[in-house]
């Protein structure tokens, strides 16, 4: 290597530094940060009043976990919307201004340009997370403060913002049109956030089977005898003999063991499972007791358990079917690592495509590109 040639890490630092200084000259990010601070503050206050009103109605104290999950998800929503805006146009803007070619002929390699731009965009996204962090901490401090839950949530947010900014930079290098690159980055965000839900719903519909189940239900004669009793005559109710007759019902049975992984790509599922796994993992006993995290993580984990057709019920002997619910989620696979892995693969594919477009000398130059 030429002694004057900067190493990869130094090249990344040079590109990231230049990009960050250029961003700091603009007041757009400052104004956006102020607006974001006001919005997240308003959402925190309104959420607090809603939970406080519900707690006051039932003479209970406000728990911090429901509010914490709502605020974290709102920050994630804003982060996934900001990430394409600060990353997907970075290389496209240099290409349009004819400064990209000048950078490419320097000793900086394609990887230094790509990763430096991605690092600068990631730091910008983290800056917005820092702006919102006081409200994230406050939302948890209002109730049961848990330092590990806070750190896991912030770590998950940082990683998700980083992956989306890397995808945006890769698309910016891969696609010549700056506008089209930004639109494609937003489509990727929509695909992972909403498209995974639609894909899973369609797959669930295709895998659903309908089976006939025979049950024992109380006869019309029994209900007529009950209706003939006086409302306050309990002895009359007890004296009515229970008689049942067989009925056949159609029940849906859905096998989600082969389709649940689609939801692992969803950033909201990844964050929920990351936080819940760090607290001992989801459990059927804790569903909806704490926050959205445990509910979502538990629901996705339960999809890994094969569903079988349950036996029909017997209204004449209901206790015969009362079996304890087993907590069968301990043997399920954590969703967060699978989601992170699949998202990382998408980011690497985007970076790989961007690297091929930034290599010099280039055999083909897109029509309309400015060389200098």
XYZ file of C-alpha atoms in Angstrom:
372
model
C 0.000 0.000 0.000
C 1.207 3.472 -0.784
C 2.289 5.218 2.460
C 0.175 8.197 1.457
C -2.919 6.030 0.959
C -5.245 6.283 3.969
C -6.355 3.019 5.540
C -9.961 1.947 5.496
C -10.716 3.174 9.012
C -9.013 6.505 8.421
C -10.800 6.882 5.097
C -14.129 6.196 6.764
C -13.332 8.839 9.366
C -12.391 11.391 6.701
C -15.589 10.869 4.703
C -17.767 10.816 7.813
C -16.148 13.980 9.139
C -16.657 15.840 5.873
C -20.258 14.660 5.673
C -21.041 15.677 9.247
C -19.493 19.120 8.839
C -21.551 19.638 5.725
C -24.714 18.604 7.564
C -23.964 20.939 10.467
C -23.801 23.922 8.142
C -27.477 23.431 7.329
C -30.157 24.598 9.750
C -32.675 22.083 8.468
C -31.552 19.354 10.860
C -31.584 21.790 13.788
C -35.129 22.898 13.027
C -36.191 19.273 12.564
C -34.614 18.341 15.905
C -36.501 21.151 17.679
C -39.788 20.073 16.093
C -39.068 16.469 17.042
C -38.362 17.481 20.663
C -41.677 19.304 20.890
C -43.630 16.451 19.258
C -42.163 13.677 21.414
C -42.708 15.833 24.487
C -46.361 16.353 23.579
C -46.854 12.633 22.940
C -45.267 11.800 26.314
C -47.497 14.243 28.202
C -50.680 13.101 26.448
C -49.833 9.428 27.012
C -49.233 10.138 30.693
C -52.613 11.855 31.103
C -54.378 8.954 29.345
C -52.759 6.335 31.585
C -53.267 8.476 34.687
C -56.962 8.875 33.907
C -57.350 5.121 33.499
C -55.401 4.414 36.695
C -57.467 6.936 38.661
C -60.687 5.354 37.454
C -59.634 1.973 38.896
C -57.823 3.372 41.984
C -54.451 2.031 40.894
C -51.039 3.578 40.277
C -49.683 4.368 36.827
C -47.249 1.744 35.621
C -44.303 2.982 33.600
C -43.991 0.010 31.261
C -47.044 0.679 29.026
C -46.034 4.314 28.620
C -42.416 3.319 28.033
C -43.294 0.944 25.185
C -45.531 3.534 23.511
C -42.816 6.205 23.594
C -40.115 3.805 22.383
C -42.284 2.724 19.473
C -43.001 6.357 18.603
C -39.257 7.062 18.593
C -38.718 4.007 16.387
C -41.391 5.249 13.984
C -39.694 8.619 13.691
C -36.265 6.983 13.389
C -37.335 4.773 10.506
C -38.761 7.839 8.763
C -35.642 9.954 9.311
C -33.134 7.246 8.333
C -33.968 7.248 4.590
C -34.042 11.051 4.513
C -30.524 11.421 5.952
C -28.956 8.491 4.093
C -30.629 7.681 0.788
C -29.706 11.005 -0.799
C -26.141 11.363 0.449
C -24.286 9.868 -2.518
C -26.958 10.910 -5.000
C -26.466 14.545 -3.994
C -22.721 14.281 -4.625
C -23.390 12.616 -7.949
C -25.777 15.397 -8.985
C -23.292 18.092 -7.929
C -20.459 16.341 -9.799
C -18.400 16.048 -6.596
C -18.647 12.262 -6.386
C -16.278 11.759 -9.313
C -13.772 14.084 -7.649
C -13.912 11.976 -4.505
C -13.589 8.730 -6.453
C -10.312 9.768 -8.104
C -8.724 10.407 -4.694
C -7.025 7.715 -2.628
C -10.314 6.992 -0.877
C -11.736 3.628 -1.913
C -15.390 2.748 -2.560
C -15.743 1.101 0.854
C -14.424 4.190 2.619
C -16.940 6.357 0.782
C -19.846 3.998 1.447
C -19.107 3.286 5.099
C -18.137 6.895 5.815
C -21.444 8.140 4.430
C -23.284 5.422 6.365
C -21.486 6.337 9.598
C -22.358 10.011 9.193
C -26.017 9.166 8.527
C -26.046 6.790 11.506
C -24.622 9.465 13.802
C -27.273 11.885 12.550
C -29.993 9.356 13.371
C -28.490 8.766 16.824
C -28.530 12.531 17.390
C -32.317 12.504 16.998
C -32.442 9.561 19.387
C -30.438 11.600 21.921
C -32.954 14.440 21.557
C -35.773 12.029 22.416
C -33.889 10.144 25.157
C -35.014 12.420 28.048
C -38.627 11.527 27.328
C -37.776 7.836 26.928
C -36.124 7.879 30.356
C -38.976 9.898 31.862
C -41.599 7.503 30.496
C -39.940 4.645 32.372
C -39.158 6.692 35.487
C -42.857 7.516 35.937
C -43.486 3.907 36.926
C -41.240 0.912 37.518
C -37.796 2.126 36.513
C -35.652 -0.668 35.098
C -32.153 0.206 33.905
C -31.657 -2.992 31.882
C -34.946 -2.505 30.046
C -33.951 1.072 29.218
C -30.509 0.084 27.934
C -31.893 -2.780 25.830
C -34.509 -0.502 24.263
C -31.947 2.192 23.433
C -29.550 -0.416 22.016
C -32.280 -1.892 19.844
C -33.219 1.585 18.570
C -29.592 2.418 17.745
C -29.120 -0.835 15.825
C -32.382 -0.474 13.896
C -31.592 3.115 12.885
C -28.091 2.019 11.866
C -29.344 -0.795 9.645
C -31.859 1.453 7.893
C -29.253 4.151 7.295
C -26.843 1.567 5.830
C -29.567 0.338 3.499
C -30.288 3.938 2.487
C -26.630 4.706 1.692
C -26.331 1.501 -0.327
C -29.408 2.419 -2.347
C -28.067 5.948 -2.816
C -24.939 4.554 -4.437
C -26.790 1.874 -6.387
C -29.520 4.097 -7.873
C -28.485 7.062 -10.013
C -31.579 9.158 -9.367
C -31.476 10.808 -5.947
C -35.271 11.060 -5.722
C -35.775 7.454 -6.786
C -33.197 6.282 -4.235
C -35.004 8.086 -1.407
C -38.385 6.728 -2.545
C -36.954 3.200 -2.727
C -35.512 3.549 0.788
C -38.929 4.572 2.111
C -40.467 1.610 0.277
C -38.014 -0.683 2.066
C -39.077 0.825 5.403
C -42.740 0.332 4.496
C -42.034 -3.210 3.295
C -40.402 -4.217 6.571
C -42.822 -2.337 8.839
C -46.173 -2.909 7.115
C -45.426 -5.295 4.249
C -44.349 -8.056 6.630
C -47.730 -7.855 8.372
C -49.563 -8.107 5.053
C -47.371 -10.981 3.869
C -47.890 -12.861 7.125
C -51.659 -12.321 6.983
C -51.784 -13.677 3.427
C -49.607 -16.659 4.325
C -51.790 -17.340 7.359
C -54.906 -17.308 5.210
C -53.392 -19.782 2.768
C -52.277 -22.163 5.531
C -55.578 -22.140 7.447
C -57.581 -25.354 7.409
C -61.162 -25.807 8.577
C -62.090 -28.899 10.556
C -65.385 -30.148 11.965
C -65.480 -30.620 15.734
C -68.254 -32.355 17.653
C -69.292 -30.748 20.931
C -71.966 -31.313 23.584
C -74.245 -28.308 24.083
C -77.171 -27.770 26.436
C -80.575 -28.509 24.881
C -83.381 -26.043 24.272
C -85.487 -27.857 26.906
C -82.866 -27.058 29.536
C -82.871 -23.348 28.713
C -86.700 -23.278 28.697
C -86.724 -24.793 32.194
C -84.153 -22.255 33.378
C -86.187 -19.377 31.942
C -89.240 -20.630 33.856
C -87.444 -20.187 37.189
C -87.798 -16.996 39.181
C -84.723 -14.743 39.001
C -84.088 -15.036 42.769
C -84.914 -18.763 43.113
C -81.494 -20.417 43.153
C -82.936 -23.776 44.210
C -84.974 -23.859 41.010
C -81.849 -23.331 38.908
C -80.064 -26.113 40.766
C -82.981 -28.492 40.323
C -83.024 -28.222 36.512
C -81.220 -31.308 35.113
C -78.468 -30.611 32.603
C -79.171 -32.344 29.309
C -76.888 -32.032 26.289
C -77.028 -32.938 22.647
C -74.227 -33.325 20.096
C -73.524 -30.441 17.719
C -70.936 -30.133 14.967
C -69.045 -26.850 14.576
C -66.438 -25.767 12.018
C -63.255 -24.440 13.600
C -60.245 -22.876 11.842
C -56.816 -24.392 12.491
C -53.811 -22.348 11.372
C -50.239 -23.606 11.227
C -47.870 -20.643 11.635
C -44.728 -22.662 12.350
C -43.516 -22.109 8.783
C -44.519 -18.457 8.356
C -43.731 -16.726 11.683
C -40.218 -15.820 10.504
C -41.711 -13.224 8.140
C -42.572 -11.102 11.174
C -38.950 -11.323 12.363
C -38.058 -8.761 9.681
C -40.393 -6.220 11.278
C -38.383 -3.642 13.273
C -41.149 -3.311 15.872
C -41.073 -7.062 16.508
C -37.265 -6.983 16.753
C -37.342 -4.216 19.371
C -40.089 -5.947 21.370
C -38.314 -9.300 21.429
C -34.950 -7.688 22.246
C -36.316 -5.934 25.319
C -38.398 -8.920 26.441
C -35.596 -11.451 25.978
C -33.333 -9.332 28.153
C -35.984 -9.527 30.898
C -36.144 -13.328 30.902
C -38.106 -13.917 27.715
C -41.844 -13.772 26.980
C -44.273 -15.856 28.994
C -47.944 -16.632 28.557
C -48.501 -15.564 32.170
C -47.144 -12.091 31.433
C -49.083 -11.364 28.259
C -50.429 -7.802 28.300
C -49.457 -7.445 31.963
C -46.495 -5.148 31.399
C -46.468 -3.416 28.026
C -46.652 -3.766 24.272
C -43.223 -5.418 24.212
C -44.248 -8.518 26.155
C -47.538 -8.784 24.275
C -45.991 -8.587 20.794
C -42.986 -10.763 21.633
C -45.192 -13.383 23.291
C -47.593 -13.428 20.347
C -44.810 -13.943 17.796
C -43.075 -16.560 19.961
C -46.366 -18.484 20.308
C -46.593 -18.754 16.528
C -43.635 -21.130 16.653
C -45.765 -23.629 18.592
C -47.779 -25.942 16.350
C -51.539 -25.480 16.697
C -53.687 -28.611 16.767
C -57.427 -29.076 16.567
C -58.797 -28.879 20.095
C -61.425 -31.370 21.283
C -64.985 -30.173 21.348
C -66.356 -28.694 24.544
C -68.943 -30.300 26.795
C -71.306 -27.859 28.504
C -72.637 -30.621 30.728
C -69.170 -31.310 32.123
C -67.136 -28.114 31.619
C -64.616 -29.052 34.314
C -63.463 -32.018 32.250
C -61.909 -29.674 29.719
C -60.349 -27.291 32.241
C -56.644 -28.007 31.813
C -53.855 -25.697 32.994
C -52.215 -23.579 30.303
C -48.617 -24.655 29.900
C -45.964 -22.024 29.342
C -44.520 -23.551 26.177
C -42.604 -20.438 25.058
C -39.361 -21.359 26.816
C -38.357 -23.687 23.975
C -39.071 -21.175 21.208
C -36.388 -19.424 19.166
C -35.597 -15.773 20.009
C -36.940 -13.600 17.212
C -34.587 -10.640 17.610
C -31.427 -12.371 16.399
C -33.175 -13.805 13.341
C -34.657 -10.403 12.501
C -31.310 -8.657 12.959
C -29.624 -11.277 10.773
C -32.124 -10.937 7.935
C -31.991 -7.135 8.114
C -28.181 -7.268 8.085
C -28.296 -9.408 4.952
C -30.446 -6.747 3.268
C -27.988 -4.050 4.357
C -25.014 -6.031 3.032
C -26.781 -6.594 -0.299
C -27.430 -2.860 -0.587
C -23.803 -2.069 0.263
C -22.574 -4.685 -2.189
C -24.643 -3.189 -4.988
C -23.438 0.295 -4.080
C -19.808 -0.863 -4.055
C -20.116 -2.182 -7.611
C -21.463 1.203 -8.751
C -18.681 3.167 -7.020
C -15.760 1.092 -8.256
C -13.334 2.880 -10.531
C -12.560 2.679 -13.354
C -16.173 2.080 -14.329
C -17.031 0.264 -17.542
C -20.411 1.926 -17.884
C -21.589 5.331 -16.711
C -25.337 5.971 -16.310
C -26.835 8.248 -18.932
C -26.936 11.849 -17.774
C -24.191 11.444 -15.158
C -21.910 14.411 -14.653
C -18.245 13.447 -14.658
C -16.818 16.795 -13.521
